[in-house]
Amino acid sequence: LIRRARLYKTEAIVLRQRKLGEADRIVSLYTPNYGKLDAKAKGVRKTISRMAGHLQPLTRCAVQLAQGRSMEIVAGCQTIEAFPALRQDLERLSCALYAAELVDRMLPERVEALATYQLLLDTLHRLEAGIDMELALRYFEIQLLGQAGFRPELEQCPACGSALLGGPHRFSVTAGGVLCRSCADGDVEARPLSIDALKALRLLQRASWPEIARVLPAMSREIESHLRSYIVYVLEREVNALAFIERLRREGKGLPVEV
Amino acid sequence: VARLIEEFHKLPGIGPKSAQRLAYHLLRMPAAQARTLAEAIVDVKERIVLCSACQNVTEIQPCRICTDPGRERSLICVVEEPLDILALERTGTYRGLYHVLHGVISPMDGIGPEELKVQELLQRLRSDEVREIILATNPNIEGDATAMYLGRLLRPLGPRVTRLARGLPVGGDVEYADDITLSRALEGRQEVQG
């Protein structure tokens, strides 16, 4: 736990909000130095609140926090970046909410998180720009898993430690990586992973974003589905925002709208 | 008495102390008055239903607004909750009909359109002549998502789809306005009157 002054300033990305009492909200803030923390924002549900607009989810802001008894209290707040394009496009918005939900669920509270903060911020910039969104999300997912301590093992078999030689390969969520041939035979849950998908996953895990954006591996549904099942396994629960992303995708393809 | 205190405590905004105070106040209350209160509570649960057209809470079916001959029937204002109708009615400037969604799309909480009264709204569009739909969802992430989703769904069906304007609140302060509100306020600026 990091010691904080009674009143301190930090930069933060607002992950989510929930209502509290009559006019207050609890905001989940993600900060570079103090990690994820909840803070009480008083009176922000009144129309004339000075802070409400600055504390909307997916806003990057400079906040002033006062230490409370059980929870910090937001003493002041000023927007640094509001990501307006995210808010005006349903696809970008749902992807960004998905990213925020993952950070909210996967990372512990109050642990310094410079790298993850930067990752989330970079991802929001990429989604705001609206290009290569699928690629940006896959990169975010695999990097976040790594930073949260769930790095998928893609080089050697996580069960026996031997190097991964020729395929066919199988990805096991329980083992947390790609199994070698002999271990895969004993794991009935492990799902087949094509060599192209394995190569793309390795690149996503090792390379930097500029490199990846240059090489641009095609983000197949296969890669997406493997990462998803691993994330669900790690979190031990579904990611809510995914259902909405899936719905938009179905409806975008002109499939019948069932509400 | 303990049971009564516990029941009060479940209500929103009522802490343990308030619950105790209310319970002891009831104890001292005349029997007739207590009965009236109890009946009012039972009535609310038994007589109040959702209007078959606009989904607002009502005692008569369809509700008073939907049956009012003085209201413009080709105009539907979509709101999140019944309380939003009360606020809009207080202004006295809106003369169309309403539609209550009973919630808002919230991807992070797993609340999708299927949990809202969206199907009922589509049904109304099929049967009635609707010229314009005004989306009056709250100006926050969930309200934005809901408005964008509904816009996408409704536009192909014909009516004009609009959303309430955003800008500076009365009694507010330009200095403290957030970036998005301020840029919307600039976009929506109007000629000075008077």
Tab-separated table of C-alpha atoms in Angstrom:
chain	number	residue	atom	x	y	z
A	1	LEU	CA	0.000	0.000	0.000
A	2	ILE	CA	1.244	3.391	-0.962
A	3	ARG	CA	1.174	6.168	1.593
A	4	ARG	CA	-0.683	9.239	0.460
A	5	ALA	CA	-0.925	12.756	1.784
A	6	ARG	CA	-4.252	13.842	3.234
A	7	LEU	CA	-4.962	15.893	0.143
A	8	TYR	CA	-3.223	14.906	-3.039
A	9	LYS	CA	-3.382	15.414	-6.790
A	10	THR	CA	-3.154	12.781	-9.440
A	11	GLU	CA	-4.054	12.124	-13.013
A	12	ALA	CA	-6.790	9.528	-13.539
A	13	ILE	CA	-8.984	7.784	-16.073
A	14	VAL	CA	-12.551	7.318	-14.906
A	15	LEU	CA	-13.450	3.646	-15.329
A	16	ARG	CA	-17.036	3.629	-14.108
A	17	GLN	CA	-19.534	5.227	-11.766
A	18	ARG	CA	-22.246	4.031	-9.487
A	19	LYS	CA	-24.932	5.932	-7.656
A	20	LEU	CA	-24.671	6.621	-3.964
A	21	GLY	CA	-27.492	8.053	-1.898
A	22	GLU	CA	-29.462	11.003	-3.213
A	23	ALA	CA	-27.005	13.086	-5.213
A	24	ASP	CA	-23.583	11.419	-4.905
A	25	ARG	CA	-21.684	8.881	-6.926
A	26	ILE	CA	-18.806	6.543	-6.333
A	27	VAL	CA	-16.320	6.805	-9.192
A	28	SER	CA	-13.757	4.111	-9.982
A	29	LEU	CA	-10.557	5.928	-10.873
A	30	TYR	CA	-7.521	4.423	-12.500
A	31	THR	CA	-4.376	6.333	-11.612
A	32	PRO	CA	-0.746	5.824	-12.617
A	33	ASN	CA	0.732	5.967	-9.115
A	34	TYR	CA	-2.025	4.701	-6.853
A	35	GLY	CA	-3.597	2.181	-9.215
A	36	LYS	CA	-7.310	1.641	-9.100
A	37	LEU	CA	-9.229	3.380	-6.341
A	38	ASP	CA	-12.796	4.305	-5.528
A	39	ALA	CA	-13.658	7.865	-4.585
A	40	LYS	CA	-16.829	9.530	-3.462
A	41	ALA	CA	-17.931	12.442	-5.659
A	42	LYS	CA	-20.399	14.533	-3.729
A	43	GLY	CA	-23.358	16.210	-5.358
A	44	VAL	CA	-22.433	15.231	-8.914
A	45	ARG	CA	-25.968	14.151	-9.761
A	46	LYS	CA	-27.240	17.693	-9.393
A	47	THR	CA	-27.498	19.673	-12.646
A	48	ILE	CA	-25.322	22.483	-11.394
A	49	SER	CA	-22.509	20.237	-10.221
A	50	ARG	CA	-19.126	21.628	-11.195
A	51	MET	CA	-17.550	18.209	-11.357
A	52	ALA	CA	-20.140	15.936	-12.978
A	53	GLY	CA	-19.015	16.515	-16.553
A	54	HIS	CA	-15.382	15.996	-15.671
A	55	LEU	CA	-16.051	12.669	-13.971
A	56	GLN	CA	-17.867	10.856	-16.761
A	57	PRO	CA	-16.531	7.371	-17.456
A	58	LEU	CA	-13.749	7.313	-20.080
A	59	THR	CA	-12.572	10.804	-19.195
A	60	ARG	CA	-8.909	11.462	-18.489
A	61	CYS	CA	-8.747	14.082	-15.814
A	62	ALA	CA	-6.636	15.704	-13.143
A	63	VAL	CA	-8.286	15.013	-9.803
A	64	GLN	CA	-7.675	16.282	-6.341
A	65	LEU	CA	-8.466	13.653	-3.744
A	66	ALA	CA	-8.926	13.949	-0.026
A	67	GLN	CA	-8.425	10.930	2.154
A	68	GLY	CA	-11.696	9.867	3.646
A	69	ARG	CA	-12.353	7.373	6.401
A	70	SER	CA	-13.301	4.483	4.168
A	71	MET	CA	-12.954	6.018	0.739
A	72	GLU	CA	-11.279	8.973	-0.943
A	73	ILE	CA	-13.381	12.054	-1.635
A	74	VAL	CA	-13.076	13.947	-4.894
A	75	ALA	CA	-12.216	17.517	-3.935
A	76	GLY	CA	-11.694	18.838	-7.440
A	77	CYS	CA	-11.539	17.660	-11.004
A	78	GLN	CA	-10.507	19.043	-14.387
A	79	THR	CA	-10.730	17.262	-17.732
A	80	ILE	CA	-7.444	16.601	-19.537
A	81	GLU	CA	-8.951	14.631	-22.397
A	82	ALA	CA	-12.615	13.817	-22.970
A	83	PHE	CA	-12.306	11.485	-26.018
A	84	PRO	CA	-15.309	13.037	-27.807
A	85	ALA	CA	-15.183	10.666	-30.798
A	86	LEU	CA	-15.559	7.682	-28.476
A	87	ARG	CA	-18.845	9.070	-27.228
A	88	GLN	CA	-20.295	9.629	-30.662
A	89	ASP	CA	-19.762	6.194	-32.121
A	90	LEU	CA	-21.423	3.121	-30.717
A	91	GLU	CA	-18.708	0.682	-31.801
A	92	ARG	CA	-15.859	2.766	-30.385
A	93	LEU	CA	-17.806	3.411	-27.201
A	94	SER	CA	-18.575	-0.249	-26.574
A	95	CYS	CA	-14.943	-1.243	-27.227
A	96	ALA	CA	-13.680	1.440	-24.839
A	97	LEU	CA	-16.147	0.372	-22.150
A	98	TYR	CA	-14.936	-3.182	-22.625
A	99	ALA	CA	-11.332	-2.056	-22.080
A	100	ALA	CA	-12.326	-0.119	-18.950
A	101	GLU	CA	-14.283	-3.083	-17.614
A	102	LEU	CA	-11.290	-5.388	-18.080
A	103	VAL	CA	-8.996	-3.013	-16.174
A	104	ASP	CA	-11.630	-2.654	-13.482
A	105	ARG	CA	-12.025	-6.387	-13.047
A	106	MET	CA	-8.537	-7.724	-13.625
A	107	LEU	CA	-6.375	-5.432	-11.535
A	108	PRO	CA	-6.118	-5.148	-7.770
A	109	GLU	CA	-6.900	-1.904	-5.943
A	110	ARG	CA	-4.243	0.579	-4.884
A	111	VAL	CA	-1.218	-0.962	-6.516
A	112	GLU	CA	1.033	1.297	-8.551
A	113	ALA	CA	0.265	0.751	-12.205
A	114	LEU	CA	2.282	3.028	-14.478
A	115	ALA	CA	2.558	0.533	-17.332
A	116	THR	CA	-1.100	-0.491	-17.255
A	117	TYR	CA	-2.241	3.116	-17.031
A	118	GLN	CA	-0.205	3.907	-20.119
A	119	LEU	CA	-1.593	0.832	-21.875
A	120	LEU	CA	-5.188	1.875	-21.156
A	121	LEU	CA	-4.504	5.450	-22.209
A	122	ASP	CA	-2.837	4.355	-25.461
A	123	THR	CA	-5.723	2.000	-26.162
A	124	LEU	CA	-8.277	4.766	-25.622
A	125	HIS	CA	-6.328	6.946	-28.074
A	126	ARG	CA	-6.376	4.138	-30.631
A	127	LEU	CA	-10.096	3.571	-30.193
A	128	GLU	CA	-10.743	7.317	-30.326
A	129	ALA	CA	-8.973	7.385	-33.690
A	130	GLY	CA	-11.165	4.481	-34.762
A	131	ILE	CA	-8.618	2.662	-36.929
A	132	ASP	CA	-7.471	-0.937	-36.365
A	133	MET	CA	-9.832	-1.251	-33.417
A	134	GLU	CA	-9.841	-5.057	-33.394
A	135	LEU	CA	-6.050	-5.088	-33.468
A	136	ALA	CA	-5.906	-2.499	-30.695
A	137	LEU	CA	-8.223	-4.587	-28.513
A	138	ARG	CA	-6.286	-7.832	-29.063
A	139	TYR	CA	-3.026	-6.050	-28.232
A	140	PHE	CA	-4.650	-4.543	-25.149
A	141	GLU	CA	-5.997	-7.909	-24.008
A	142	ILE	CA	-2.728	-9.820	-24.297
A	143	GLN	CA	-0.639	-7.007	-22.777
A	144	LEU	CA	-3.090	-6.535	-19.913
A	145	LEU	CA	-3.085	-10.265	-19.177
A	146	GLY	CA	0.704	-10.109	-18.989
A	147	GLN	CA	0.766	-7.085	-16.704
A	148	ALA	CA	-1.859	-8.599	-14.415
A	149	GLY	CA	0.274	-11.714	-13.992
A	150	PHE	CA	-1.590	-14.016	-16.384
A	151	ARG	CA	0.820	-13.883	-19.307
A	152	PRO	CA	-0.212	-16.648	-21.718
A	153	GLU	CA	2.749	-18.968	-22.358
A	154	LEU	CA	3.297	-19.171	-26.098
A	155	GLU	CA	6.927	-20.301	-26.387
A	156	GLN	CA	7.171	-23.447	-24.314
A	157	CYS	CA	4.611	-25.891	-23.005
A	158	PRO	CA	3.254	-24.566	-19.662
A	159	ALA	CA	2.667	-28.139	-18.455
A	160	CYS	CA	6.049	-29.806	-19.057
A	161	GLY	CA	8.321	-26.923	-20.035
A	162	SER	CA	9.484	-28.418	-23.308
A	163	ALA	CA	9.835	-26.183	-26.343
A	164	LEU	CA	6.880	-26.103	-28.714
A	165	LEU	CA	7.909	-27.997	-31.800
A	166	GLY	CA	5.666	-28.769	-34.755
A	167	GLY	CA	1.908	-28.622	-34.475
A	168	PRO	CA	-0.902	-29.215	-34.249
A	169	HIS	CA	-1.072	-26.878	-31.267
A	170	ARG	CA	-3.738	-26.592	-28.624
A	171	PHE	CA	-4.396	-23.659	-26.297
A	172	SER	CA	-5.325	-24.566	-22.749
A	173	VAL	CA	-6.936	-21.927	-20.528
A	174	THR	CA	-6.317	-23.982	-17.387
A	175	ALA	CA	-2.604	-24.367	-18.134
A	176	GLY	CA	-2.448	-20.761	-19.363
A	177	GLY	CA	-0.770	-21.328	-22.671
A	178	VAL	CA	-0.089	-23.497	-25.686
A	179	LEU	CA	0.537	-27.148	-24.875
A	180	CYS	CA	3.053	-29.420	-26.558
A	181	ARG	CA	1.764	-32.411	-28.458
A	182	SER	CA	2.090	-34.978	-25.694
A	183	CYS	CA	0.571	-32.737	-22.986
A	184	ALA	CA	-2.257	-31.721	-25.309
A	185	ASP	CA	-3.310	-35.352	-25.634
A	186	GLY	CA	-3.993	-35.459	-21.909
A	187	ASP	CA	-5.946	-32.179	-21.799
A	188	VAL	CA	-9.444	-32.619	-23.195
A	189	GLU	CA	-10.382	-28.958	-22.627
A	190	ALA	CA	-7.562	-27.572	-24.761
A	191	ARG	CA	-8.770	-26.135	-28.087
A	192	PRO	CA	-6.903	-26.306	-31.401
A	193	LEU	CA	-4.846	-23.242	-32.334
A	194	SER	CA	-3.670	-22.726	-35.905
A	195	ILE	CA	-0.037	-21.890	-36.603
A	196	ASP	CA	-1.041	-18.491	-38.043
A	197	ALA	CA	-2.937	-17.593	-34.904
A	198	LEU	CA	-0.028	-18.700	-32.702
A	199	LYS	CA	2.384	-16.525	-34.700
A	200	ALA	CA	0.050	-13.536	-34.450
A	201	LEU	CA	-0.357	-14.035	-30.694
A	202	ARG	CA	3.413	-14.192	-30.209
A	203	LEU	CA	3.843	-10.999	-32.191
A	204	LEU	CA	1.155	-9.256	-30.146
A	205	GLN	CA	2.846	-10.356	-26.953
A	206	ARG	CA	6.416	-9.416	-27.848
A	207	ALA	CA	6.354	-6.556	-30.290
A	208	SER	CA	5.673	-2.887	-29.651
A	209	TRP	CA	2.566	-1.202	-31.031
A	210	PRO	CA	4.286	0.671	-33.899
A	211	GLU	CA	5.795	-2.607	-35.107
A	212	ILE	CA	2.482	-4.398	-34.874
A	213	ALA	CA	0.562	-1.644	-36.599
A	214	ARG	CA	3.137	-1.828	-39.399
A	215	VAL	CA	3.009	-5.593	-39.813
A	216	LEU	CA	-0.762	-5.678	-39.208
A	217	PRO	CA	-1.515	-9.338	-38.658
A	218	ALA	CA	-5.080	-10.129	-39.646
A	219	MET	CA	-7.057	-10.420	-36.432
A	220	SER	CA	-9.003	-13.596	-36.973
A	221	ARG	CA	-12.010	-14.590	-34.895
A	222	GLU	CA	-9.881	-17.545	-33.803
A	223	ILE	CA	-7.432	-15.306	-31.939
A	224	GLU	CA	-10.286	-13.331	-30.443
A	225	SER	CA	-12.078	-16.427	-29.225
A	226	HIS	CA	-8.957	-17.921	-27.600
A	227	LEU	CA	-8.124	-14.712	-25.758
A	228	ARG	CA	-11.731	-14.346	-24.672
A	229	SER	CA	-12.020	-17.791	-23.173
A	230	TYR	CA	-8.721	-17.267	-21.382
A	231	ILE	CA	-9.903	-13.918	-19.980
A	232	VAL	CA	-13.186	-15.433	-18.817
A	233	TYR	CA	-11.236	-18.270	-17.190
A	234	VAL	CA	-8.877	-15.848	-15.416
A	235	LEU	CA	-11.679	-13.552	-14.220
A	236	GLU	CA	-13.935	-16.483	-13.352
A	237	ARG	CA	-16.814	-14.519	-14.868
A	238	GLU	CA	-18.160	-13.131	-18.125
A	239	VAL	CA	-17.212	-9.634	-19.285
A	240	ASN	CA	-20.485	-7.688	-19.467
A	241	ALA	CA	-19.547	-5.262	-22.229
A	242	LEU	CA	-18.879	-8.173	-24.591
A	243	ALA	CA	-22.552	-9.032	-24.927
A	244	PHE	CA	-23.220	-5.551	-26.286
A	245	ILE	CA	-20.258	-5.669	-28.689
A	246	GLU	CA	-21.533	-9.002	-29.985
A	247	ARG	CA	-25.027	-7.609	-30.451
A	248	LEU	CA	-23.778	-4.621	-32.447
A	249	ARG	CA	-21.763	-6.990	-34.595
A	250	ARG	CA	-24.778	-9.220	-35.289
A	251	GLU	CA	-27.064	-6.324	-36.056
A	252	GLY	CA	-24.402	-4.601	-38.146
A	253	LYS	CA	-24.359	-7.615	-40.420
A	254	GLY	CA	-28.010	-6.960	-41.146
A	255	LEU	CA	-29.198	-9.982	-39.225
A	256	PRO	CA	-32.749	-9.738	-37.893
A	257	VAL	CA	-33.041	-7.412	-34.919
A	258	GLU	CA	-34.373	-9.260	-31.933
A	259	VAL	CA	-34.847	-6.991	-28.994
B	1	VAL	CA	-41.750	-3.254	16.087
B	2	ALA	CA	-38.407	-4.790	15.157
B	3	ARG	CA	-39.930	-6.135	11.958
B	4	LEU	CA	-41.317	-2.692	11.063
B	5	ILE	CA	-37.930	-1.058	11.672
B	6	GLU	CA	-36.314	-3.636	9.452
B	7	GLU	CA	-38.829	-3.013	6.654
B	8	PHE	CA	-38.280	0.754	6.788
B	9	HIS	CA	-34.549	0.206	6.748
B	10	LYS	CA	-34.846	-1.494	3.338
B	11	LEU	CA	-36.212	1.725	1.776
B	12	PRO	CA	-33.814	4.001	-0.131
B	13	GLY	CA	-32.304	6.809	1.943
B	14	ILE	CA	-33.494	5.371	5.265
B	15	GLY	CA	-30.733	4.486	7.708
B	16	PRO	CA	-31.147	2.521	10.942
B	17	LYS	CA	-31.888	5.664	13.010
B	18	SER	CA	-34.519	7.041	10.630
B	19	ALA	CA	-36.115	3.600	10.484
B	20	GLN	CA	-36.453	3.577	14.275
B	21	ARG	CA	-37.888	7.094	14.339
B	22	LEU	CA	-40.475	6.250	11.668
B	23	ALA	CA	-41.498	3.049	13.426
B	24	TYR	CA	-42.046	4.788	16.783
B	25	HIS	CA	-43.881	7.632	15.061
B	26	LEU	CA	-46.269	5.066	13.568
B	27	LEU	CA	-46.811	3.553	17.013
B	28	ARG	CA	-48.068	6.866	18.333
B	29	MET	CA	-50.179	7.581	15.240
B	30	PRO	CA	-54.019	7.307	15.412
B	31	ALA	CA	-55.236	3.943	14.120
B	32	ALA	CA	-57.253	5.487	11.268
B	33	GLN	CA	-54.292	7.393	9.938
B	34	ALA	CA	-52.095	4.313	10.050
B	35	ARG	CA	-54.771	2.395	8.144
B	36	THR	CA	-54.903	5.091	5.426
B	37	LEU	CA	-51.145	4.822	4.990
B	38	ALA	CA	-51.259	1.041	4.808
B	39	GLU	CA	-54.078	1.172	2.248
B	40	ALA	CA	-52.198	3.686	0.126
B	41	ILE	CA	-49.204	1.330	0.031
B	42	VAL	CA	-51.351	-1.675	-0.896
B	43	ASP	CA	-53.231	0.367	-3.533
B	44	VAL	CA	-50.043	1.451	-5.206
B	45	LYS	CA	-48.974	-2.127	-5.656
B	46	GLU	CA	-52.395	-3.394	-6.751
B	47	ARG	CA	-53.845	-0.598	-8.852
B	48	ILE	CA	-50.822	0.862	-10.573
B	49	VAL	CA	-49.970	-0.799	-13.864
B	50	LEU	CA	-47.867	0.096	-16.874
B	51	CYS	CA	-49.702	1.915	-19.668
B	52	SER	CA	-50.105	-0.457	-22.603
B	53	ALA	CA	-48.930	2.232	-25.018
B	54	CYS	CA	-46.293	4.420	-23.365
B	55	GLN	CA	-45.274	2.108	-20.467
B	56	ASN	CA	-45.673	4.923	-17.948
B	57	VAL	CA	-47.048	3.988	-14.516
B	58	THR	CA	-50.803	4.596	-14.463
B	59	GLU	CA	-54.055	3.775	-12.696
B	60	ILE	CA	-56.166	3.832	-15.837
B	61	GLN	CA	-55.448	1.913	-19.010
B	62	PRO	CA	-54.248	3.516	-21.290
B	63	CYS	CA	-52.838	6.388	-19.267
B	64	ARG	CA	-54.144	9.971	-19.131
B	65	ILE	CA	-51.463	11.371	-21.403
B	66	CYS	CA	-52.004	8.714	-24.070
B	67	THR	CA	-55.784	9.317	-24.120
B	68	ASP	CA	-55.602	13.143	-23.950
B	69	PRO	CA	-57.150	14.399	-27.233
B	70	GLY	CA	-55.226	17.682	-26.923
B	71	ARG	CA	-51.838	16.060	-27.384
B	72	GLU	CA	-49.925	15.708	-30.595
B	73	ARG	CA	-49.923	12.014	-31.425
B	74	SER	CA	-47.168	12.053	-34.029
B	75	LEU	CA	-44.546	13.119	-31.514
B	76	ILE	CA	-42.995	10.660	-29.046
B	77	CYS	CA	-40.505	11.627	-26.377
B	78	VAL	CA	-38.462	8.642	-25.143
B	79	VAL	CA	-37.372	8.809	-21.488
B	80	GLU	CA	-35.478	6.501	-19.142
B	81	GLU	CA	-37.800	6.565	-16.121
B	82	PRO	CA	-41.375	7.652	-15.238
B	83	LEU	CA	-39.948	10.455	-13.073
B	84	ASP	CA	-38.476	12.027	-16.219
B	85	ILE	CA	-42.040	12.493	-17.524
B	86	LEU	CA	-42.951	14.457	-14.389
B	87	ALA	CA	-39.980	16.759	-14.977
B	88	LEU	CA	-40.855	17.299	-18.635
B	89	GLU	CA	-44.535	17.857	-17.827
B	90	ARG	CA	-43.595	20.525	-15.272
B	91	THR	CA	-42.105	22.610	-18.079
B	92	GLY	CA	-45.521	22.722	-19.776
B	93	THR	CA	-43.835	23.170	-23.160
B	94	TYR	CA	-44.081	19.644	-24.488
B	95	ARG	CA	-47.419	18.585	-25.993
B	96	GLY	CA	-46.600	15.202	-27.521
B	97	LEU	CA	-46.684	11.660	-26.151
B	98	TYR	CA	-44.070	9.743	-24.183
B	99	HIS	CA	-42.433	6.361	-24.077
B	100	VAL	CA	-40.731	5.045	-20.935
B	101	LEU	CA	-37.809	2.633	-21.418
B	102	HIS	CA	-37.601	1.686	-17.721
B	103	GLY	CA	-33.839	1.717	-17.735
B	104	VAL	CA	-30.897	2.480	-19.936
B	105	ILE	CA	-28.372	0.457	-21.911
B	106	SER	CA	-25.324	-0.101	-19.729
B	107	PRO	CA	-22.776	-2.383	-21.394
B	108	MET	CA	-20.536	-2.636	-18.316
B	109	ASP	CA	-23.428	-3.732	-16.117
B	110	GLY	CA	-24.645	-6.166	-18.726
B	111	ILE	CA	-27.900	-4.287	-19.347
B	112	GLY	CA	-28.795	-4.504	-23.010
B	113	PRO	CA	-31.786	-3.342	-25.089
B	114	GLU	CA	-33.642	-6.583	-24.365
B	115	GLU	CA	-34.087	-5.456	-20.753
B	116	LEU	CA	-35.770	-2.206	-21.831
B	117	LYS	CA	-39.166	-1.427	-23.358
B	118	VAL	CA	-37.688	-1.145	-26.849
B	119	GLN	CA	-39.834	-3.784	-28.499
B	120	GLU	CA	-42.922	-1.903	-27.272
B	121	LEU	CA	-41.619	1.296	-28.882
B	122	LEU	CA	-41.075	-0.467	-32.214
B	123	GLN	CA	-44.622	-1.812	-31.950
B	124	ARG	CA	-45.969	1.719	-31.578
B	125	LEU	CA	-44.056	2.860	-34.648
B	126	ARG	CA	-45.612	0.067	-36.651
B	127	SER	CA	-49.185	0.893	-35.671
B	128	ASP	CA	-49.166	4.702	-35.312
B	129	GLU	CA	-48.192	7.543	-37.583
B	130	VAL	CA	-45.081	8.985	-35.902
B	131	ARG	CA	-43.365	12.049	-37.336
B	132	GLU	CA	-40.638	12.583	-34.792
B	133	ILE	CA	-39.014	10.731	-31.919
B	134	ILE	CA	-37.254	12.834	-29.303
B	135	LEU	CA	-34.667	10.899	-27.323
B	136	ALA	CA	-34.536	12.365	-23.823
B	137	THR	CA	-32.040	9.950	-22.254
B	138	ASN	CA	-29.581	11.403	-19.757
B	139	PRO	CA	-26.444	13.091	-21.116
B	140	ASN	CA	-24.007	10.481	-19.808
B	141	ILE	CA	-22.288	7.386	-21.182
B	142	GLU	CA	-25.304	5.112	-20.743
B	143	GLY	CA	-27.728	7.715	-22.099
B	144	ASP	CA	-25.419	8.297	-25.091
B	145	ALA	CA	-25.173	4.577	-25.800
B	146	THR	CA	-28.949	4.188	-25.560
B	147	ALA	CA	-29.637	7.186	-27.804
B	148	MET	CA	-27.144	6.035	-30.436
B	149	TYR	CA	-28.531	2.515	-30.356
B	150	LEU	CA	-32.151	3.663	-30.660
B	151	GLY	CA	-31.224	6.149	-33.378
B	152	ARG	CA	-29.735	3.347	-35.416
B	153	LEU	CA	-32.791	1.172	-34.849
B	154	LEU	CA	-35.479	3.808	-35.477
B	155	ARG	CA	-34.104	5.906	-38.315
B	156	PRO	CA	-34.682	3.255	-41.012
B	157	LEU	CA	-38.332	3.070	-39.946
B	158	GLY	CA	-39.076	6.605	-41.123
B	159	PRO	CA	-39.486	9.135	-38.324
B	160	ARG	CA	-37.135	12.012	-37.641
B	161	VAL	CA	-35.007	11.056	-34.611
B	162	THR	CA	-33.709	13.875	-32.425
B	163	ARG	CA	-32.017	14.178	-29.051
B	164	LEU	CA	-32.367	16.801	-26.332
B	165	ALA	CA	-29.808	19.588	-26.652
B	166	ARG	CA	-26.844	19.810	-24.320
B	167	GLY	CA	-25.494	22.993	-22.899
B	168	LEU	CA	-24.940	25.042	-19.823
B	169	PRO	CA	-27.399	24.579	-16.970
B	170	VAL	CA	-29.269	27.558	-15.513
B	171	GLY	CA	-27.353	28.791	-12.494
B	172	GLY	CA	-24.190	27.168	-13.789
B	173	ASP	CA	-20.742	28.533	-14.433
B	174	VAL	CA	-18.889	28.704	-17.753
B	175	GLU	CA	-15.630	28.481	-15.834
B	176	TYR	CA	-16.462	25.067	-14.413
B	177	ALA	CA	-18.146	23.572	-17.459
B	178	ASP	CA	-16.543	20.408	-18.810
B	179	ASP	CA	-15.098	20.298	-22.326
B	180	ILE	CA	-17.898	18.319	-23.928
B	181	THR	CA	-20.717	20.436	-22.505
B	182	LEU	CA	-18.920	23.610	-23.487
B	183	SER	CA	-18.252	22.519	-27.056
B	184	ARG	CA	-21.896	21.420	-27.439
B	185	ALA	CA	-23.019	24.730	-26.003
B	186	LEU	CA	-20.867	26.536	-28.563
B	187	GLU	CA	-22.251	24.432	-31.408
B	188	GLY	CA	-25.817	25.102	-30.279
B	189	ARG	CA	-25.419	28.841	-29.614
B	190	GLN	CA	-28.381	31.040	-30.477
B	191	GLU	CA	-29.127	34.595	-31.524
B	192	VAL	CA	-29.583	36.838	-28.497
B	193	GLN	CA	-33.243	37.781	-28.031
B	194	GLY	CA	-34.855	40.810	-26.417
